[in-house]
CSV table of C-alpha atoms in Angstrom, one decimal:
chain,number,residue,atom,x,y,z
A,1,MET,CA,-9.6,5.3,21.1
A,2,ARG,CA,-7.6,5.6,17.9
A,3,ARG,CA,-4.6,3.4,17.3
A,4,VAL,CA,-1.5,5.3,16.3
A,5,LEU,CA,1.0,3.4,14.2
A,6,MET,CA,4.3,3.5,15.8
A,7,VAL,CA,7.4,3.1,13.5
A,8,ILE,CA,9.9,1.9,16.0
A,9,PRO,CA,7.9,-1.0,17.4
A,10,LEU,CA,7.1,-2.0,13.8
A,11,LEU,CA,10.7,-2.0,12.8
A,12,ALA,CA,11.4,-4.3,15.8
A,13,ILE,CA,8.7,-6.6,14.6
A,14,ALA,CA,10.2,-6.6,11.1
A,15,ALA,CA,13.6,-7.4,12.5
A,16,CYS,CA,12.4,-10.2,14.7
A,17,SER,CA,9.6,-11.7,12.6
A,18,SER,CA,10.2,-15.1,11.1
A,19,SER,CA,7.4,-14.3,8.6
A,20,THR,CA,9.5,-11.4,7.0
A,21,PRO,CA,10.4,-12.6,3.5
A,22,SER,CA,14.0,-13.7,3.4
A,23,ASP,CA,14.5,-12.6,-0.2
A,24,MET,CA,13.4,-9.0,0.5
A,25,PRO,CA,16.1,-6.4,1.0
A,26,GLU,CA,16.1,-5.3,4.7
A,27,ASP,CA,14.7,-1.8,4.1
A,28,VAL,CA,11.9,-3.2,2.0
A,29,ALA,CA,11.2,-5.9,4.6
A,30,ALA,CA,10.9,-3.3,7.3
A,31,GLN,CA,8.5,-1.1,5.3
A,32,PHE,CA,6.6,-4.2,4.2
A,33,ALA,CA,6.1,-5.3,7.8
A,34,GLN,CA,4.7,-1.8,8.5
A,35,LEU,CA,2.3,-2.1,5.6
A,36,GLU,CA,1.2,-5.6,6.7
A,37,THR,CA,0.5,-4.2,10.2
A,38,ALA,CA,-1.4,-1.3,8.8
A,39,VAL,CA,-3.6,-3.5,6.6
A,40,GLN,CA,-4.2,-5.8,9.6
A,41,GLU,CA,-5.2,-2.8,11.7
A,42,TRP,CA,-7.5,-1.7,8.9
A,43,SER,CA,-9.1,-5.1,8.8
A,44,ASP,CA,-9.5,-5.2,12.6
A,45,ALA,CA,-10.8,-1.6,12.9
A,46,GLY,CA,-13.7,-1.1,15.3
A,47,THR,CA,-14.5,2.4,14.2
A,48,ILE,CA,-14.4,4.2,10.9
A,49,GLU,CA,-11.7,6.5,12.4
A,50,GLU,CA,-9.5,3.5,13.0
A,51,ALA,CA,-10.1,2.3,9.5
A,52,HIS,CA,-9.3,5.7,8.1
A,53,ALA,CA,-6.0,5.9,10.1
A,54,ALA,CA,-4.9,2.5,9.0
A,55,ALA,CA,-5.9,3.0,5.3
A,56,GLU,CA,-4.0,6.3,5.4
A,57,ALA,CA,-0.9,4.6,6.8
A,58,SER,CA,-1.2,1.9,4.1
A,59,ARG,CA,-1.4,4.4,1.3
A,60,ASN,CA,1.5,6.5,2.6
A,61,LEU,CA,3.7,3.5,3.1
A,62,VAL,CA,3.3,2.5,-0.5
A,63,MET,CA,3.5,6.0,-2.0
A,64,GLY,CA,6.0,7.8,0.2
A,65,PRO,CA,6.3,11.5,0.5
A,66,GLY,CA,6.8,11.8,-3.3
A,67,GLY,CA,3.4,10.2,-4.0
A,68,PRO,CA,0.6,12.5,-5.2
A,69,LEU,CA,-1.8,11.3,-2.4
A,70,TYR,CA,0.7,11.2,0.5
A,71,GLY,CA,-0.1,13.0,3.7
A,72,ASP,CA,-2.7,13.5,6.4
A,73,ALA,CA,-5.7,12.2,4.4
A,74,ASP,CA,-8.0,11.7,7.3
A,75,GLY,CA,-7.4,15.3,8.6
A,76,ASP,CA,-6.5,14.3,12.2
A,77,GLY,CA,-3.2,16.3,12.2
A,78,VAL,CA,-1.0,13.1,12.0
A,79,ILE,CA,0.6,11.5,8.9
A,80,ALA,CA,0.0,7.8,9.6
A,81,GLY,CA,2.5,5.7,7.8
A,82,GLU,CA,5.0,8.5,7.6
A,83,SER,CA,8.2,7.4,5.8
A,84,GLU,CA,11.2,8.8,4.0
A,85,LEU,CA,10.6,6.6,1.0
A,86,GLY,CA,7.6,4.7,-0.3
A,87,LEU,CA,7.7,1.2,-1.6
A,88,LEU,CA,7.2,2.6,-5.1
A,89,PRO,CA,8.9,5.6,-6.8
A,90,GLY,CA,7.4,9.0,-6.2
A,91,ASP,CA,5.5,11.2,-8.7
A,92,ALA,CA,8.6,13.2,-9.8
A,93,GLY,CA,10.9,10.1,-10.0
A,94,GLU,CA,11.9,10.1,-6.3
A,95,PRO,CA,13.4,6.7,-5.5
A,96,GLY,CA,11.2,4.0,-4.0
A,97,LEU,CA,12.4,1.1,-1.9
A,98,VAL,CA,11.4,-1.3,-4.7
A,99,HIS,CA,13.2,-0.3,-7.9
A,100,ASP,CA,14.8,-1.5,-11.1
A,101,PRO,CA,16.4,-3.8,-11.5
A,102,ALA,CA,13.9,-5.9,-9.6
A,103,VAL,CA,15.2,-8.8,-7.5
A,104,ASN,CA,13.2,-11.3,-9.6
A,105,PRO,CA,10.6,-11.3,-12.4
A,106,CYS,CA,7.7,-11.6,-10.1
A,107,VAL,CA,8.7,-8.4,-8.3
A,108,GLU,CA,9.0,-6.7,-11.7
A,109,ARG,CA,5.6,-8.0,-12.7
A,110,ASP,CA,3.5,-7.8,-9.5
A,111,VAL,CA,5.1,-5.2,-7.3
A,112,LEU,CA,6.5,-2.7,-9.8
A,113,GLY,CA,4.1,-3.7,-12.5
A,114,GLY,CA,6.5,-2.8,-15.2
A,115,SER,CA,8.6,0.3,-16.0
A,116,TRP,CA,8.7,3.4,-13.8
A,117,GLU,CA,10.5,5.5,-16.4
A,118,ARG,CA,7.4,7.8,-16.4
A,119,PRO,CA,6.4,7.8,-12.7
A,120,GLN,CA,3.9,10.7,-13.1
A,121,ALA,CA,2.0,8.7,-15.7
A,122,ARG,CA,2.1,5.6,-13.4
A,123,TRP,CA,0.5,7.5,-10.6
A,124,ALA,CA,-1.9,9.2,-13.0
A,125,GLU,CA,-3.2,5.7,-13.8
A,126,VAL,CA,-4.0,5.2,-10.1
A,127,ILE,CA,-5.8,8.5,-9.8
A,128,ASP,CA,-7.8,7.8,-13.0
A,129,ALA,CA,-8.7,4.3,-11.8
A,130,ILE,CA,-9.8,5.6,-8.4
A,131,GLY,CA,-11.9,8.3,-10.1
A,132,ALA,CA,-13.6,5.8,-12.5
A,133,TRP,CA,-14.2,3.1,-9.8
A,134,THR,CA,-17.8,2.2,-9.0
A,135,GLU,CA,-19.4,-0.7,-7.2
A,136,THR,CA,-20.2,-2.2,-10.6
A,137,ASN,CA,-16.9,-1.2,-12.3
A,138,ASN,CA,-13.8,-2.3,-10.4
A,139,THR,CA,-11.1,-0.5,-12.3
A,140,PHE,CA,-8.2,-1.6,-10.0
A,141,PRO,CA,-7.4,-4.8,-12.0
A,142,SER,CA,-6.2,-2.4,-14.7
A,143,LEU,CA,-3.3,-1.4,-12.4
A,144,ALA,CA,-0.3,-3.7,-13.0
A,145,SER,CA,1.3,-3.0,-9.6
A,146,HIS,CA,-0.4,-4.7,-6.6
A,147,PRO,CA,0.8,-2.0,-4.2
A,148,GLN,CA,-0.8,0.6,-6.4
A,149,ARG,CA,-4.1,-1.4,-6.0
A,150,VAL,CA,-3.6,-1.1,-2.2
A,151,VAL,CA,-3.5,2.7,-2.7
A,152,GLY,CA,-6.8,2.5,-4.6
A,153,TRP,CA,-8.6,0.5,-1.8
A,154,ALA,CA,-7.1,2.8,0.8
A,155,THR,CA,-8.3,5.9,-1.0
A,156,LEU,CA,-11.8,4.4,-1.3
A,157,THR,CA,-11.8,3.7,2.4
A,158,LEU,CA,-10.8,7.2,3.2
A,159,ALA,CA,-13.8,8.4,1.2
A,160,THR,CA,-16.4,6.3,3.0
A,161,ASP,CA,-18.0,6.7,6.4
A,162,ASP,CA,-19.3,3.2,6.5
A,163,LEU,CA,-17.2,0.8,8.6
A,164,ASP,CA,-18.5,-2.4,6.9
A,165,THR,CA,-17.5,-1.0,3.5
A,166,ALA,CA,-14.1,0.0,4.9
A,167,LEU,CA,-13.6,-3.5,6.2
A,168,GLU,CA,-14.5,-5.0,2.9
A,169,TYR,CA,-12.0,-2.8,1.2
A,170,ALA,CA,-9.3,-3.9,3.7
A,171,GLY,CA,-10.0,-7.4,2.6
A,172,HIS,CA,-9.2,-6.5,-1.0
A,173,ALA,CA,-6.1,-4.6,0.0
A,174,GLN,CA,-4.9,-7.7,2.0
A,175,LEU,CA,-5.1,-9.8,-1.2
A,176,HIS,CA,-2.8,-7.4,-2.9
A,177,VAL,CA,-0.4,-7.4,0.0
A,178,ASP,CA,-0.4,-11.2,-0.2
A,179,VAL,CA,0.5,-11.1,-3.9
A,180,THR,CA,3.3,-8.6,-3.1
A,181,ARG,CA,4.7,-10.9,-0.4
A,182,ALA,CA,4.5,-13.9,-2.8
A,183,ALA,CA,6.4,-12.1,-5.4
A,184,TYR,CA,9.4,-12.1,-3.0
A,185,GLU,CA,8.9,-15.5,-1.4
A,186,SER,CA,7.8,-17.8,-4.1
A,187,CYS,CA,8.5,-16.5,-7.6
A,188,ASP,CA,8.1,-19.3,-10.2
A,189,ALA,CA,8.6,-17.1,-13.2
């Protein structure tokens, strides 16, 4: 049976969790807790449908409704990870939960990955990297924003019917979620 991501329980987890980064603004911390849960469910998926739902949620939580790939990507009639705002700005400049000025230089570098003055161009970079990605040509390191790399791995997961491949991609996504968390918790820059 498919797991459905529930927003209210996840907000409670974010509010009560001692692992929520203390330097994150509250709204970012709540969304980030949802993203961490989605990536964990993706990693723990027992079926490709579960992996797809969790990858969809992960992608939507990063992009928000203004993102070019936001929506019901697995075609099940539910928008997993539905949110009012994504972590990053939308395609037409809609605000994101993480925005300029960044709370520290690591958030600027690793989460935003630089300027969002041209958000459509920033999302076009993701679309291009996804389109050019192959097993022998990982194009995601070219993306400066680690949450954008999560979008890449989630999109590849949504395109595969192989559970082992989806779980491998979840591992990559987790690395980028970890870098995002570290940008808030232990910025040395």
